[in-house]
Short mmCIF file of C-alpha atoms in Angstrom, two decimals:
data_model
loop_
_atom_site.label_atom_id
_atom_site.label_comp_id
_atom_site.label_asym_id
_atom_site.label_seq_id
_atom_site.Cartn_x
_atom_site.Cartn_y
_atom_site.Cartn_z
CA UNK O 21 239.79 53.31 144.64
CA UNK O 22 237.12 55.71 143.46
CA UNK O 23 235.29 56.16 140.19
CA UNK O 24 232.63 58.71 139.25
CA UNK O 25 230.64 59.02 136.08
CA UNK O 26 227.83 61.10 134.62
CA UNK O 27 225.65 59.65 131.89
CA UNK O 28 222.45 60.40 130.02
CA UNK O 29 221.48 56.76 129.60
CA UNK O 30 219.70 54.28 131.90
CA UNK O 31 221.70 53.05 134.90
CA UNK O 32 219.25 50.80 136.76
CA UNK O 33 221.37 47.67 136.42
CA UNK O 34 224.72 49.43 136.75
CA UNK O 35 227.47 47.82 138.82
CA UNK O 36 231.13 48.84 139.10
CA UNK O 37 233.56 47.13 136.79
CA UNK O 38 235.88 45.88 139.50
CA UNK O 39 236.23 42.52 141.22
CA UNK O 40 235.05 42.14 144.78
CA UNK O 41 238.08 41.87 147.05
CA UNK O 42 238.24 38.86 149.35
CA UNK O 43 238.95 41.31 152.18
CA UNK O 44 235.60 43.07 151.56
CA UNK O 45 232.89 41.80 153.88
CA UNK O 46 230.31 44.39 152.89
CA UNK O 47 228.91 45.95 149.74
CA UNK O 48 226.49 48.82 150.33
CA UNK O 49 224.46 49.83 147.28
CA UNK O 50 222.31 52.94 147.05
CA UNK O 51 219.96 53.54 144.14
CA UNK O 52 218.16 56.86 144.08
CA UNK O 53 214.97 56.44 142.09
CA UNK O 54 212.60 58.94 140.51
CA UNK O 55 209.30 58.95 142.46
CA UNK O 56 205.89 59.37 140.83
CA UNK O 57 205.26 62.68 142.58
CA UNK O 58 207.04 66.02 142.79
CA UNK O 59 205.74 68.96 144.81
CA UNK O 60 202.41 67.17 145.23
CA UNK O 61 201.92 66.63 141.50
CA UNK O 62 201.89 63.28 139.70
CA UNK O 63 204.72 63.13 137.20
CA UNK O 64 206.00 60.82 134.49
CA UNK O 65 209.66 61.89 134.65
CA UNK O 66 212.13 64.33 136.18
CA UNK O 67 214.64 66.42 134.27
CA UNK O 68 218.15 66.70 135.71
CA UNK O 69 220.73 69.25 134.59
CA UNK O 70 224.44 69.22 135.35
CA UNK O 71 227.31 71.69 135.18
CA UNK O 72 229.26 69.63 132.70
CA UNK O 73 232.78 68.87 133.84
CA UNK O 74 232.39 70.20 137.35
CA UNK O 75 229.66 67.72 138.36
CA UNK O 76 231.80 64.69 137.57
CA UNK O 77 234.88 66.24 139.15
CA UNK O 78 232.96 67.04 142.34
CA UNK O 79 231.58 63.49 142.48
CA UNK O 80 235.11 62.15 142.12
CA UNK O 81 236.49 64.57 144.71
CA UNK O 82 233.73 63.67 147.17
CA UNK O 83 234.37 59.97 146.64
CA UNK O 84 238.06 60.44 147.33
CA UNK O 85 237.29 62.47 150.45
CA UNK O 86 234.94 59.71 151.65
CA UNK O 87 237.67 57.18 150.98
CA UNK O 88 239.99 59.18 153.23
CA UNK O 89 237.45 59.70 156.01
CA UNK O 90 236.05 56.17 156.22
CA UNK O 91 237.65 52.73 156.20
CA UNK O 92 236.29 51.67 152.82
CA UNK O 93 238.08 49.88 150.03
CA UNK O 94 236.18 51.36 147.08
CA UNK O 95 233.46 53.81 146.11
CA UNK O 96 231.95 53.84 142.64
CA UNK O 97 229.11 56.09 141.56
CA UNK O 98 227.20 57.04 138.48
CA UNK O 99 224.66 59.85 138.15
CA UNK O 100 222.20 60.07 135.30
CA UNK O 101 221.14 63.43 133.84
CA UNK O 102 218.55 64.45 131.28
CA UNK O 103 214.98 63.17 131.38
CA UNK O 104 214.61 60.21 133.78
CA UNK O 105 211.29 58.34 133.83
CA UNK O 106 209.54 57.47 137.08
CA UNK O 107 210.83 54.22 138.54
CA UNK O 108 214.29 54.57 136.99
CA UNK O 109 217.48 55.36 138.86
CA UNK O 110 219.00 58.85 138.95
CA UNK O 111 222.04 57.69 140.89
CA UNK O 112 223.76 54.46 141.88
CA UNK O 113 226.52 54.38 144.49
CA UNK O 114 228.39 51.21 145.46
CA UNK O 115 230.68 51.22 148.49
CA UNK O 116 232.70 48.19 149.55
CA UNK O 117 234.41 47.81 152.90
CA UNK O 118 235.74 45.25 155.32
CA UNK O 119 232.81 45.79 157.71
CA UNK O 120 229.28 47.07 157.10
CA UNK O 121 229.39 49.93 159.63
CA UNK O 122 232.02 51.84 157.64
CA UNK O 123 230.12 51.29 154.41
CA UNK O 124 226.84 52.58 155.84
CA UNK O 125 228.54 55.58 157.44
CA UNK O 126 230.40 56.44 154.24
CA UNK O 127 227.22 56.14 152.17
CA UNK O 128 225.27 58.48 154.43
CA UNK O 129 228.03 61.07 154.41
CA UNK O 130 228.58 60.82 150.66
CA UNK O 131 224.90 61.29 149.79
CA UNK O 132 224.50 64.20 152.22
CA UNK O 133 227.53 65.96 150.75
CA UNK O 134 226.43 65.21 147.19
CA UNK O 135 223.16 67.00 147.89
CA UNK O 136 225.10 70.00 149.16
CA UNK O 137 227.88 70.58 146.63
CA UNK O 138 227.62 68.53 143.43
CA UNK O 139 226.24 70.85 140.70
CA UNK O 140 223.32 68.77 139.51
CA UNK O 141 219.77 70.10 139.63
CA UNK O 142 216.25 68.85 139.12
CA UNK O 143 215.15 71.54 136.70
CA UNK O 144 211.76 70.29 135.65
CA UNK O 145 209.30 67.47 135.45
CA UNK O 146 207.19 65.81 132.80
CA UNK O 147 203.53 65.68 133.83
CA UNK O 148 201.54 62.47 133.49
CA UNK Q 3 238.96 92.86 132.49
CA UNK Q 4 236.24 90.53 131.35
CA UNK Q 5 235.03 87.22 132.79
CA UNK Q 6 232.35 84.78 131.67
CA UNK Q 7 229.48 84.00 134.05
CA UNK Q 8 227.38 80.85 133.62
CA UNK Q 9 223.93 80.59 135.19
CA UNK Q 10 222.25 77.33 136.14
CA UNK Q 11 218.77 76.23 137.21
CA UNK Q 12 216.97 78.90 139.29
CA UNK Q 13 219.76 81.45 138.70
CA UNK Q 14 219.18 81.13 134.96
CA UNK Q 15 215.43 81.62 135.46
CA UNK Q 16 215.97 84.75 137.55
CA UNK Q 17 218.49 86.33 135.17
CA UNK Q 18 216.80 85.12 131.99
CA UNK Q 19 220.03 83.93 130.41
CA UNK Q 20 222.38 81.00 130.69
CA UNK Q 21 225.59 82.94 130.27
CA UNK Q 22 226.85 86.51 130.12
CA UNK Q 23 230.07 88.47 130.16
CA UNK Q 24 230.92 90.79 133.01
CA UNK Q 25 233.57 93.46 133.36
CA UNK Q 26 235.32 93.56 136.73
CA UNK Q 27 238.30 95.43 138.16
CA UNK Q 28 241.74 93.86 138.44
CA UNK Q 29 242.18 92.32 141.88
CA UNK Q 30 238.49 91.43 142.28
CA UNK Q 31 238.12 88.65 144.84
CA UNK Q 32 235.48 85.96 144.70
CA UNK Q 33 233.73 87.62 147.69
CA UNK Q 34 233.56 90.99 145.91
CA UNK Q 35 232.35 89.27 142.76
CA UNK Q 36 229.64 87.54 144.80
CA UNK Q 37 228.39 90.96 145.97
CA UNK Q 38 228.50 92.36 142.43
CA UNK Q 39 226.53 89.42 141.06
CA UNK Q 40 223.95 89.70 143.86
CA UNK Q 41 223.52 93.36 142.94
CA UNK Q 42 222.27 92.29 139.49
CA UNK Q 43 218.91 91.16 140.88
CA UNK Q 44 217.04 91.38 144.18
CA UNK Q 45 215.75 87.84 143.62
CA UNK Q 46 219.28 86.60 143.11
CA UNK Q 47 220.44 88.49 146.19
CA UNK Q 48 218.00 86.45 148.30
CA UNK Q 49 219.19 83.16 146.81
CA UNK Q 50 221.73 81.11 148.81
CA UNK Q 51 223.93 80.41 145.80
CA UNK Q 52 227.63 79.55 145.69
CA UNK Q 53 230.13 80.60 143.05
CA UNK Q 54 232.39 78.21 141.20
CA UNK Q 55 235.56 79.41 139.51
CA UNK Q 56 236.82 77.46 136.52
CA UNK Q 57 234.68 74.47 137.55
CA UNK Q 58 235.92 74.34 141.16
CA UNK Q 59 234.80 75.86 144.45
CA UNK Q 60 237.40 78.56 145.11
CA UNK Q 61 239.19 79.22 148.36
CA UNK Q 62 238.23 82.40 150.22
CA UNK Q 63 240.04 85.43 148.87
CA UNK Q 64 240.75 83.97 145.44
CA UNK Q 65 241.24 86.71 142.84
CA UNK Q 66 239.55 86.29 139.48
CA UNK Q 67 241.53 86.69 136.29
CA UNK Q 68 240.82 87.75 132.71
CA UNK Q 69 238.88 85.08 130.86
CA UNK Q 70 237.89 83.11 133.98
CA UNK Q 71 234.68 81.08 133.92
CA UNK Q 72 232.52 81.78 136.94
CA UNK Q 73 229.34 79.81 137.57
CA UNK Q 74 226.39 80.71 139.75
CA UNK Q 75 225.52 77.51 141.62
CA UNK Q 76 222.04 77.69 143.18
CA UNK Q 77 221.12 75.06 145.82
CA UNK Q 78 221.76 71.70 144.19
CA UNK Q 79 219.26 68.84 144.07
CA UNK Q 80 220.99 65.83 142.61
CA UNK Q 81 220.77 62.26 143.81
#
């Protein structure tokens, strides 16, 4: 079970809308936050741009590939685009699995692949 | 025939436009199109971009068709 979403609104408290299975012993959550510095400069926000349509489809495809490669029961992710203030999340990924090792492995693979193929870019920053 | 080319992020900065139309020969593969797009700019030629075809990464040897949407995908930086 995989879901993927792109949004231009805040996602800091986002959680997947699905019940935790009693067979799931692990829930791995990754939140990618905007830091207060980019290329050595203090910033107030980062600007993310997507290739609309393809970005969500690639997120979904990656999630489904992860689901096939690793023994996980679900992967849900949401990526924010537009202007994201420092301290707020740009991405949240939640992976549930029977054991933690599969969840950690799947999360590492998913994030590495996301940063290779999903057409989303940091295209600018807002100075302090 | 004519295709539509979308430019994102650094590719848009280099080419100075977010989209343009391009005339290519019938039977043009995605690899040939890649070379033709690189020939548009020396800066672009040095960029390790990928091409998307109709919002998907194409298989090697895919032939583009009239009206296709091709996108120049510079190195991504999401997450």
